[in-house]
Coordinates of C-alpha atoms and ligand atoms in Angstrom, one line a residue:
M209 CA 14.1 21.0 7.1
N210 CA 10.6 22.2 8.0
S211 CA 8.3 19.9 9.9
E212 CA 5.9 19.5 7.0
I213 CA 8.7 18.4 4.6
R214 CA 10.2 16.2 7.3
S215 CA 6.9 14.5 8.0
E216 CA 6.3 14.0 4.3
K217 CA 9.7 12.3 4.0
F218 CA 9.0 10.1 7.0
Q219 CA 5.7 9.0 5.5
Q220 CA 7.6 7.5 2.6
I221 CA 10.0 5.4 4.6
V222 CA 9.3 1.8 5.4
V223 CA 11.6 -0.4 7.6
T224 CA 12.0 -4.0 8.7
A225 CA 12.3 -5.1 12.3
E226 CA 16.1 -5.4 11.8
Q227 CA 16.4 -1.9 10.4
M228 CA 14.3 -0.5 13.3
R229 CA 16.5 -2.4 15.8
T230 CA 19.7 -1.1 14.2
L231 CA 18.3 2.5 14.1
E232 CA 17.2 2.2 17.8
N233 CA 20.7 1.0 18.8
R234 CA 22.3 3.8 16.9
I235 CA 20.1 6.3 18.8
F236 CA 21.0 4.7 22.1
S237 CA 24.7 4.5 21.3
A238 CA 24.6 8.2 20.4
G239 CA 23.6 8.9 24.0
M240 CA 19.8 8.9 24.0
P241 CA 18.9 7.0 27.2
V242 CA 16.5 4.2 26.5
A243 CA 14.2 5.2 29.3
A244 CA 14.1 8.8 28.0
L245 CA 13.1 7.6 24.6
M246 CA 10.5 5.3 26.0
E247 CA 9.1 8.2 28.0
K248 CA 9.0 10.5 25.0
V249 CA 7.4 7.9 22.8
A250 CA 4.8 6.7 25.4
L251 CA 3.8 10.3 26.2
K252 CA 3.1 10.9 22.5
I253 CA 1.1 7.7 22.5
T254 CA -0.8 8.9 25.6
Q255 CA -1.6 12.2 23.9
R256 CA -3.0 10.4 20.9
L257 CA -5.0 8.1 23.1
Q258 CA -6.5 11.0 25.0
K259 CA -7.9 12.2 21.7
F260 CA -9.3 8.8 20.9
L261 CA -10.8 8.4 24.3
S262 CA -12.6 11.8 24.2
E263 CA -13.8 11.2 20.6
N264 CA -15.3 8.0 21.8
S265 CA -16.7 9.4 25.1
I266 CA -14.5 7.2 27.2
T267 CA -14.2 9.0 30.6
S268 CA -12.7 8.3 34.0
S269 CA -15.8 6.3 34.8
N270 CA -14.8 3.8 32.1
K271 CA -12.2 1.1 32.6
I272 CA -9.1 0.7 30.5
G273 CA -7.2 -2.6 30.3
I274 CA -3.4 -2.5 29.5
L275 CA -1.9 -5.6 28.1
V276 CA 1.8 -5.6 29.0
G277 CA 4.5 -7.7 27.3
P278 CA 8.0 -8.6 28.6
G279 CA 9.8 -6.2 26.3
H280 CA 9.8 -2.5 25.7
N281 CA 6.5 -2.7 23.9
G282 CA 5.3 -3.6 27.4
G283 CA 7.3 -0.8 28.8
D284 CA 5.5 1.6 26.5
G285 CA 2.2 0.1 27.7
L286 CA 3.2 0.7 31.4
V287 CA 4.1 4.3 30.8
V288 CA 0.8 4.8 29.1
A289 CA -0.9 3.0 32.0
R290 CA 0.8 5.3 34.5
E291 CA 0.0 8.5 32.6
L292 CA -3.7 7.5 32.0
Y293 CA -3.9 6.7 35.7
F294 CA -2.7 10.2 36.7
L295 CA -5.2 11.6 34.2
G296 CA -7.9 9.9 36.3
Y297 CA -8.8 6.9 34.1
S298 CA -9.6 3.6 35.8
I299 CA -6.7 1.3 34.8
I300 CA -6.1 -2.5 35.1
I301 CA -2.9 -4.2 33.9
Y302 CA -2.7 -7.8 32.5
S303 CA 0.9 -9.1 32.2
P304 CA 1.3 -12.9 32.2
F305 CA 5.1 -12.8 32.3
S306 CA 7.4 -13.6 35.2
K307 CA 10.5 -12.3 33.4
R308 CA 10.6 -8.8 31.8
K309 CA 13.3 -6.5 30.5
E310 CA 14.8 -4.4 33.2
L311 CA 13.2 -1.1 32.2
T312 CA 9.8 -2.7 31.7
E313 CA 10.2 -4.4 35.2
A314 CA 11.0 -1.0 36.7
H315 CA 7.8 0.5 35.2
A316 CA 5.8 -2.5 36.4
N317 CA 7.1 -2.1 39.9
Y318 CA 6.2 1.6 39.9
A319 CA 2.7 0.8 38.6
I320 CA 2.3 -1.6 41.5
S321 CA 3.6 1.0 44.0
L322 CA 0.9 3.4 42.7
G323 CA -1.7 0.8 43.4
I324 CA -2.7 0.2 39.8
P325 CA -4.7 -3.1 39.9
R326 CA -3.3 -6.1 38.1
A327 CA -5.4 -8.8 36.6
S328 CA -4.5 -12.4 37.4
N329 CA -6.4 -13.7 34.3
I330 CA -7.7 -12.2 31.1
E331 CA -11.3 -12.5 32.1
E332 CA -10.8 -9.7 34.7
L333 CA -10.5 -7.4 31.7
Q334 CA -13.9 -8.3 30.3
T335 CA -15.4 -5.3 32.1
C336 CA -13.0 -2.9 30.4
D337 CA -14.3 -0.6 27.7
V338 CA -10.9 -0.1 25.9
L339 CA -7.8 -2.4 25.7
I340 CA -4.3 -1.0 25.0
D341 CA -2.1 -3.7 23.4
G342 CA 1.5 -3.4 24.7
L343 CA 2.3 -7.1 24.4
F344 CA 4.8 -7.2 21.5
G345 CA 6.1 -4.7 19.0
F346 CA 8.9 -5.4 16.5
G347 CA 10.6 -7.7 18.9
L348 CA 8.2 -10.6 18.4
E349 CA 10.4 -13.5 17.5
R350 CA 8.3 -16.6 17.4
P351 CA 4.6 -17.7 17.3
I352 CA 2.6 -16.8 20.4
T353 CA 1.4 -19.9 22.2
G354 CA -0.1 -21.2 25.4
E355 CA -2.0 -19.0 27.9
L356 CA -1.1 -15.8 26.1
A357 CA -2.4 -17.1 22.8
N358 CA -5.6 -18.2 24.6
A359 CA -5.9 -14.7 26.1
I360 CA -5.5 -13.0 22.7
D361 CA -8.1 -15.3 21.1
T362 CA -10.5 -14.5 24.0
I363 CA -9.9 -10.7 23.6
N364 CA -10.6 -11.1 19.9
T365 CA -14.1 -12.5 20.7
W366 CA -14.9 -9.4 22.9
N367 CA -16.5 -6.4 21.1
K368 CA -14.2 -3.8 22.7
W369 CA -12.1 -1.0 21.4
V370 CA -8.5 -2.3 21.0
I371 CA -5.6 0.0 20.3
S372 CA -2.2 -1.6 19.5
I373 CA 1.1 0.0 20.3
D374 CA 3.6 -0.1 17.3
L375 CA 2.1 -3.3 15.9
P376 CA -0.9 -5.6 16.7
S377 CA 0.8 -8.2 18.9
G378 CA 1.3 -11.4 17.0
I379 CA 1.8 -10.1 13.5
H380 CA 5.3 -10.4 11.9
T381 CA 6.9 -7.0 11.6
D382 CA 8.1 -7.5 8.1
T383 CA 5.6 -9.9 6.4
G384 CA 2.5 -9.1 8.4
E385 CA 1.9 -12.8 8.8
I386 CA 0.1 -14.0 11.9
L387 CA 2.5 -15.8 14.3
G388 CA 0.2 -18.2 16.1
T389 CA -2.5 -15.7 16.8
A390 CA -2.7 -11.9 16.9
I391 CA -4.6 -9.0 18.4
R392 CA -7.2 -7.6 16.1
A393 CA -6.9 -3.9 16.6
D394 CA -9.3 -1.1 15.7
L395 CA -6.4 1.4 15.7
T396 CA -2.6 0.7 15.5
L397 CA -0.2 3.4 16.4
C398 CA 3.0 2.6 14.5
L399 CA 6.0 4.1 16.3
G400 CA 8.6 6.2 14.5
L401 CA 8.7 4.7 11.1
W402 CA 6.3 2.5 9.1
K403 CA 7.1 -1.2 9.4
Q404 CA 6.7 -3.4 6.3
A405 CA 3.8 -5.2 7.9
F406 CA 1.6 -2.1 7.3
L407 CA 2.2 -2.5 3.6
Q408 CA 1.5 -6.2 3.3
E409 CA -2.0 -7.6 2.7
V410 CA -2.0 -10.4 5.2
G411 CA -2.0 -8.4 8.4
L412 CA -4.5 -5.7 7.3
D413 CA -7.4 -7.2 9.1
Y414 CA -5.5 -7.1 12.4
I415 CA -4.1 -3.5 12.0
G416 CA -7.3 -1.6 11.7
I417 CA -6.8 2.1 11.1
A418 CA -3.0 2.7 11.0
E419 CA -1.4 5.9 12.2
R420 CA 2.2 6.8 12.6
I421 CA 3.5 8.4 15.9
D422 CA 6.5 10.5 15.1
F423 CA 9.2 10.7 17.8
D424 CA 11.8 12.8 16.1
I425 CA 14.2 10.2 14.7
S426 CA 17.0 12.1 12.9
L427 CA 17.1 11.8 9.1
T428 CA 20.9 11.5 9.4
D429 CA 20.4 8.3 11.4
I430 CA 17.8 7.0 9.0
T431 CA 20.1 7.7 5.9
A432 CA 23.0 6.0 7.7
I433 CA 20.9 2.8 8.0
L434 CA 18.7 3.0 4.8
G435 CA 20.9 4.9 2.4
E436 CA 20.0 8.0 0.4
S437 CA 17.2 6.3 -1.7
P438 CA 15.8 3.4 0.3
F439 CA 14.8 0.4 -1.7
L440 CA 11.3 0.3 -0.2
N441 CA 9.0 3.4 -0.3
R442 CA 5.5 4.3 0.6
I443 CA 3.6 6.3 -1.9
T444 CA 2.3 9.5 -0.5
S445 CA -0.3 12.0 -1.9
S446 CA 2.3 14.7 -2.4
T447 CA 4.7 12.4 -4.3
A448 CA 1.8 11.1 -6.4
I449 CA 0.5 14.6 -7.2
H450 CA 4.0 15.9 -7.9
S451 CA 4.4 13.5 -10.8
L452 CA 1.1 14.3 -12.5
P453 CA 1.4 16.5 -15.6
L454 CA -0.2 19.4 -13.8
P455 CA -0.4 22.3 -14.2
R456 CA -0.4 22.1 -17.9
S457 CA 1.7 24.6 -19.9
V458 CA -0.4 27.4 -21.2
N459 CA 0.6 26.6 -24.8
S460 CA -0.4 23.0 -24.3
H461 CA -1.9 21.2 -27.3
K462 CA -3.1 17.7 -28.0
Y463 CA 0.1 16.5 -29.6
K464 CA 2.2 17.8 -26.7
N465 CA 0.0 15.8 -24.4
G466 CA 0.8 12.6 -26.2
H467 CA -1.0 9.8 -28.0
L468 CA -2.0 6.5 -26.5
L469 CA -3.0 3.4 -28.3
I470 CA -5.2 1.0 -26.4
I471 CA -5.6 -2.5 -28.0
A472 CA -8.4 -4.2 -26.2
G473 CA -11.8 -5.8 -26.3
S474 CA -13.5 -8.6 -28.2
K475 CA -17.1 -9.4 -29.1
Q476 CA -17.2 -11.3 -25.8
Y477 CA -15.7 -8.6 -23.7
T478 CA -16.6 -5.2 -25.1
G479 CA -16.7 -3.5 -21.6
A480 CA -13.0 -4.0 -21.0
A481 CA -12.1 -1.8 -24.0
I482 CA -14.6 0.9 -22.9
L483 CA -13.4 0.9 -19.3
A484 CA -9.8 1.2 -20.3
G485 CA -10.8 4.0 -22.6
L486 CA -12.6 5.8 -19.8
G487 CA -9.6 5.4 -17.6
A488 CA -7.4 6.9 -20.3
R489 CA -9.8 9.7 -20.9
A490 CA -9.7 10.9 -17.3
S491 CA -5.9 11.0 -17.5
G492 CA -6.0 14.1 -19.8
I493 CA -4.3 12.3 -22.6
G494 CA -3.9 14.5 -25.7
M495 CA -5.0 11.9 -28.2
L496 CA -6.5 8.5 -27.6
S497 CA -6.8 5.7 -30.1
I498 CA -8.5 2.4 -29.3
A499 CA -8.1 -0.7 -31.6
V500 CA -11.0 -3.1 -31.2
P501 CA -12.6 -5.8 -33.3
N502 CA -14.7 -4.4 -36.2
S503 CA -17.9 -5.7 -34.7
I504 CA -17.6 -3.4 -31.6
K505 CA -16.2 -0.3 -33.3
S506 CA -19.5 1.6 -33.4
L507 CA -20.1 0.8 -29.7
L508 CA -16.8 2.3 -28.7
S509 CA -17.3 5.3 -31.0
S510 CA -20.6 6.1 -29.4
T511 CA -19.2 5.6 -25.9
L512 CA -16.0 7.5 -26.4
P513 CA -16.6 10.1 -29.1
E514 CA -13.3 11.8 -28.4
A515 CA -11.3 8.6 -29.1
L516 CA -10.1 7.5 -32.5
I517 CA -11.6 4.0 -32.8
I518 CA -9.7 1.6 -35.0
G519 CA -11.7 -1.3 -36.3
C520 CA -9.6 -4.5 -36.7
P521 CA -10.2 -7.7 -38.6
E522 CA -11.5 -10.3 -36.2
T523 CA -11.7 -14.1 -35.7
E524 CA -14.9 -16.0 -35.9
K525 CA -15.3 -15.7 -32.1
G526 CA -14.8 -12.0 -32.3
A527 CA -11.3 -11.5 -31.1
I528 CA -8.8 -9.1 -32.8
L529 CA -7.3 -11.2 -35.6
K530 CA -4.7 -8.6 -36.6
L531 CA -4.1 -4.9 -36.7
P532 CA -5.0 -3.0 -39.9
E533 CA -2.2 -3.0 -42.5
D534 CA -2.0 0.8 -42.4
I535 CA -1.5 1.2 -38.7
D536 CA 1.9 2.8 -37.8
L537 CA 2.8 2.0 -34.2
R538 CA 5.5 4.7 -34.2
R539 CA 2.7 7.3 -33.9
Y540 CA 2.0 6.4 -30.3
Q541 CA 4.1 7.2 -27.3
T542 CA 2.5 4.4 -25.4
I543 CA 0.6 1.2 -26.2
A544 CA -1.7 -0.4 -23.6
C545 CA -2.7 -4.0 -24.5
G546 CA -4.8 -6.7 -22.9
P547 CA -8.2 -5.9 -21.4
G548 CA -10.8 -8.2 -22.9
L549 CA -8.6 -9.5 -25.7
T550 CA -9.2 -13.2 -25.0
P551 CA -6.4 -15.8 -25.5
E552 CA -7.1 -15.9 -29.2
A553 CA -5.3 -12.6 -29.7
Q554 CA -1.8 -14.0 -29.2
P555 CA -0.4 -12.6 -32.5
I556 CA -1.4 -9.1 -31.4
V557 CA 0.5 -9.5 -28.2
E558 CA 3.5 -10.9 -30.0
T559 CA 3.4 -7.8 -32.3
I560 CA 3.2 -5.3 -29.4
L561 CA 6.1 -7.0 -27.6
T562 CA 8.3 -5.8 -30.5
A563 CA 7.0 -2.2 -30.4
N564 CA 9.7 0.5 -29.8
C565 CA 7.6 2.5 -27.4
P566 CA 6.6 1.9 -23.7
I567 CA 4.0 -0.7 -23.5
I568 CA 1.6 -1.7 -20.7
L569 CA 0.4 -5.4 -20.7
D570 CA -2.6 -6.4 -18.6
A571 CA -5.2 -9.1 -18.3
D572 CA -5.3 -11.5 -21.4
A573 CA -2.0 -10.0 -22.7
L574 CA -0.4 -11.3 -19.5
N575 CA -1.9 -14.7 -19.8
I576 CA -0.7 -14.9 -23.4
L577 CA 2.7 -13.7 -22.3
S578 CA 2.9 -16.4 -19.7
K579 CA 3.2 -18.9 -22.6
L580 CA 5.9 -16.9 -24.4
N581 CA 8.9 -17.4 -22.0
P582 CA 8.2 -14.1 -20.1
F583 CA 11.6 -13.7 -18.5
F584 CA 13.4 -13.8 -21.8
T585 CA 10.7 -12.0 -23.8
L586 CA 10.4 -9.1 -21.4
S587 CA 14.1 -8.7 -20.7
S588 CA 14.8 -8.5 -24.4
R589 CA 12.6 -5.5 -24.9
Q590 CA 14.5 -2.2 -25.4
S591 CA 11.7 0.2 -24.4
P592 CA 10.0 0.5 -21.0
T593 CA 7.5 -2.3 -20.2
I594 CA 4.9 -2.1 -17.5
I595 CA 3.0 -5.3 -16.5
T596 CA 0.0 -5.1 -14.2
P597 CA -0.7 -8.6 -12.9
H598 CA -2.9 -9.4 -9.9
L599 CA -1.5 -12.3 -7.9
G600 CA -3.1 -15.0 -10.0
E601 CA -1.7 -13.6 -13.2
F602 CA 1.7 -13.2 -11.5
K603 CA 1.7 -16.8 -10.5
R604 CA 1.0 -17.8 -14.1
L605 CA 3.8 -15.5 -15.3
F606 CA 6.5 -16.4 -12.8
P607 CA 5.7 -19.8 -11.1
E608 CA 9.4 -20.3 -10.4
L609 CA 9.4 -17.2 -8.1
M610 CA 6.3 -18.3 -6.2
E611 CA 8.1 -21.5 -5.1
L612 CA 10.8 -19.5 -3.4
E613 CA 9.0 -16.6 -1.8
N614 CA 5.7 -15.4 -0.5
N615 CA 6.6 -11.9 0.5
K616 CA 5.0 -9.8 -2.3
I617 CA 7.5 -7.0 -2.0
T618 CA 10.3 -9.5 -2.6
L619 CA 8.4 -11.3 -5.4
A620 CA 7.7 -8.0 -7.2
K621 CA 11.3 -6.9 -6.9
Q622 CA 12.7 -10.2 -8.1
A623 CA 10.3 -10.2 -11.1
A624 CA 11.3 -6.6 -12.0
E625 CA 15.0 -7.5 -11.7
L626 CA 14.7 -10.6 -13.9
T627 CA 12.5 -9.0 -16.6
Q628 CA 13.9 -5.4 -16.4
T629 CA 10.3 -4.1 -16.3
I630 CA 8.0 -2.3 -14.0
I631 CA 5.8 -4.7 -12.2
V632 CA 2.5 -3.5 -10.8
L633 CA 1.5 -6.3 -8.5
K634 CA -2.1 -5.4 -7.8
G635 CA -3.9 -6.2 -4.5
A636 CA -5.2 -4.5 -1.3
R637 CA -1.8 -2.9 -1.1
T638 CA -0.5 -2.6 -4.7
C639 CA 3.2 -3.0 -5.0
I640 CA 5.1 -1.2 -7.9
A641 CA 8.6 -2.6 -8.4
T642 CA 11.4 -1.5 -10.7
P643 CA 14.7 -3.4 -10.8
N644 CA 16.1 -1.0 -8.1
Q645 CA 13.2 0.2 -6.0
V646 CA 9.7 -0.8 -4.7
W647 CA 6.8 1.5 -3.9
I648 CA 3.7 0.5 -2.1
N649 CA 0.3 2.2 -2.2
P650 CA -0.7 2.3 1.5
D651 CA -4.3 3.2 1.1
S652 CA -7.0 1.5 -0.9
T653 CA -10.5 0.0 -0.5
P654 CA -12.0 -3.5 -0.8
A655 CA -14.6 -1.8 -3.1
L656 CA -12.0 -2.0 -5.9
G657 CA -12.0 -5.8 -5.7
R658 CA -14.3 -6.4 -8.7
G659 CA -14.1 -6.9 -12.4
G660 CA -13.2 -4.0 -14.5
S661 CA -11.2 -2.0 -11.9
G662 CA -8.0 -3.3 -13.5
D663 CA -9.1 -2.2 -17.0
V664 CA -9.6 1.3 -15.7
L665 CA -6.1 1.3 -14.1
T666 CA -4.5 0.1 -17.4
G667 CA -6.2 3.0 -19.2
L668 CA -5.2 5.5 -16.6
I669 CA -1.5 4.4 -16.6
G670 CA -1.6 4.4 -20.4
G671 CA -3.0 7.9 -20.6
L672 CA -0.6 9.4 -18.1
L673 CA 2.6 8.0 -19.8
P674 CA 2.8 9.8 -23.1
P675 CA 3.4 13.3 -21.8
I676 CA 6.0 11.8 -19.4
I677 CA 7.7 10.1 -22.4
L678 CA 7.6 13.3 -24.4
A679 CA 9.0 15.2 -21.4
E680 CA 11.7 12.4 -21.0
K681 CA 10.8 12.0 -17.2
P682 CA 11.1 8.7 -15.3
V683 CA 8.3 6.4 -16.0
E684 CA 8.0 4.7 -12.6
S685 CA 6.9 7.9 -10.8
I686 CA 3.8 8.2 -13.1
V687 CA 2.9 4.6 -12.6
N688 CA 3.0 5.2 -8.8
S689 CA 0.7 8.3 -9.3
A690 CA -1.7 6.3 -11.4
V691 CA -2.0 3.5 -8.8
W692 CA -2.5 6.1 -6.1
W693 CA -5.0 8.1 -8.1
H694 CA -7.0 4.9 -9.0
S695 CA -7.3 3.9 -5.3
Q696 CA -8.2 7.5 -4.2
A697 CA -11.1 7.4 -6.7
G698 CA -12.2 4.0 -5.3
I699 CA -11.9 5.4 -1.7
L700 CA -14.0 8.5 -2.5
A701 CA -16.6 6.4 -4.4
A702 CA -16.9 3.9 -1.5
K703 CA -17.3 6.8 0.9
E704 CA -20.2 8.2 -1.1
R705 CA -21.7 5.0 -2.3
T706 CA -20.6 2.3 0.2
E707 CA -18.1 -0.4 -0.7
L708 CA -20.9 -2.1 -2.8
G709 CA -21.3 0.9 -5.0
V710 CA -18.0 1.1 -6.8
D711 CA -18.5 -0.8 -10.1
A712 CA -15.8 0.0 -12.6
S713 CA -17.9 2.4 -14.7
T714 CA -18.7 4.4 -11.5
L715 CA -15.1 4.3 -10.6
T716 CA -14.2 6.1 -13.8
Q717 CA -16.6 8.9 -12.8
Y718 CA -14.8 9.4 -9.5
L719 CA -11.3 9.8 -11.0
I720 CA -11.5 13.5 -11.5
P721 CA -13.5 14.3 -8.3
A722 CA -11.0 12.3 -6.3
L723 CA -8.1 14.4 -7.6
I724 CA -9.6 17.9 -7.0
P725 CA -8.9 18.2 -3.2
F726 CA -5.2 17.6 -3.8
I727 CA -4.8 20.0 -6.7
K728 CA -4.0 23.7 -6.2
T729 CA -5.8 25.2 -9.2
R730 CA -4.0 27.8 -11.2
S731 CA -5.0 31.1 -9.6
Ligands
LIG853 N1 12.2 1.6 18.1 C1 12.3 2.5 19.0 O1 13.1 3.4 18.9 C2 11.5 2.4 20.2 C3 10.9 1.2 20.5 N2 10.1 1.1 21.6 C4 9.3 0.0 21.9 O2 10.0 -1.1 22.0 C5 9.4 -2.2 21.2 C6 10.5 -3.1 20.9 O3 10.9 -3.6 22.1 P1 11.6 -5.0 22.3 O4 11.8 -5.3 23.7 O5 12.7 -5.1 21.4 O6 10.5 -6.0 21.7 P2 9.0 -6.3 22.2 O7 8.6 -5.4 23.2 O8 8.3 -6.4 20.9 O9 9.1 -7.8 22.9 C7 10.2 -8.6 22.7 C8 10.3 -9.4 23.9 O10 9.3 -10.4 23.9 C9 10.0 -11.7 23.8 N3 9.2 -12.5 22.8 C10 9.3 -12.4 21.5 N4 8.4 -13.3 20.9 C11 7.7 -13.9 21.9 C12 6.7 -14.8 22.0 N5 6.1 -15.3 20.9 N6 6.3 -15.3 23.2 C13 6.8 -14.7 24.3 N7 7.8 -13.8 24.4 C14 8.3 -13.4 23.2 C15 11.4 -11.4 23.4 O11 12.3 -12.3 23.8 C16 11.6 -10.0 24.0 O12 12.0 -10.1 25.3 C17 8.8 -1.4 20.1 O13 7.8 -2.2 19.4 C18 8.3 -0.2 20.7 O14 7.0 -0.5 21.3 C19 10.2 2.1 22.7 O15 9.0 2.8 22.8 C20 11.3 3.2 22.5 C21 11.4 3.6 21.1
K854 K1 1.6 -4.2 20.4

């Protein structure tokens, strides 16, 4: 397997602390000496640190503090300390532990023999320009307390570069939760395989920029522990792009590219229907129909001239009262329902729940669904169903699950199992769950945290589905692609317009530009 394919595969894998421990033990039992692996890993860390130091003009005249824990994370830190010392950097070590693991102790003794200074308290590191956090990795077992907790809290008040080895010390390897207190890193170098913490929201502020340091774990070992198709996966750009309906066949035509019906909007919320329509338009959908209340039909027609706008009878308050008598839902390969509907449109949602095509439910459709016994209603459907709640909508839909669990990966998977649907649990790290697998989108931007972003995503997912349905391909892969694409547009827009400049309308204008760098155009 060439290194590019290998690296791509590794970027998709996510492990728990237990799985990493099992994998590590398998490597050692197969004969890899622990010290050799530590040396290999720490030398790779050192190489990456050298790049960071030179990029940030940190030279031998600057001082680098190394925080050393009692375990092998500390061992990594000490190997890094020794190597940076021999490279001429000024090093000082802080390690407030009397007992350490044997290998870590050996490296500590060697550092002392070299004359590398040791700090007796954390204040002695205040003159450092960079701190390397080798306190704890995936072996953190309990909240950090006492002098060490105080030291970490002190470090977090200093305005210095902090780089964490494997994980920011103090965050839970699996949930990302803060155990007592945690190092706030600018850069975290995750060793070997991505830990679940990197795909949770709660630890993001502490992780900073996340990079993976590969140290040649064999795929055979990984498959032995995680199986052929691991339950938890990290979406990558190549898997996302691979699922998009590109390149188009040369004899493509609008019917082959599918027909989406969006049912959205009300007199009160016209924008939601427009944003969903703009999201769908960017997807390349063959034909787009949008059912809206009669009073906003002309607005939609003028905003989306390529869409077939269906005017519907409406309630006094301007919500869709019912769909036109002559509408035939069998014409559509996908129906997306919910943005801006208002709670009055319950009869519409009840109708769509009986549709024999894939449906996407979002926003008000989800709030209406939460009153319709969602577990039973959704699991009774015969066609694919995608629901796209944010956490608040998820809580309203599945309050029972929230009482038992707070790990969003577990929550999404349980909901997908119990409803036999695809759950898109939106957030800083959106989680897509089917009854058997979970994918997480690892990159996004806080710029997307504003009204209307979700409407765009609903339209984008809706627009990408029909050609997949016509081609009889798996639905979940295109949902992953849509979530990835949506966040890439947000990232590009934030880069060009700051995180304040990504309103939902602007976001729709960045969907196509965001895709272009990833697409090899037909020569
Ligand atoms: N996975 C690999 O193949 C490699 C991992 N490497 C590094 O090793 C650490 C994991 O090492 P381990 O010793 O298992 O755990 P830690 O270093 O994270 O520390 C565990 C150590 O700390 C004690 N402890 C746990 N919680 C607390 C607490 N709250 N207060 C005080 N002490 C605590 C615990 O009892 C252990 O003794 C991994 O992250 C990598 O950095 C190697 O590089 C080789 C490759
Ligand atoms: K660490």
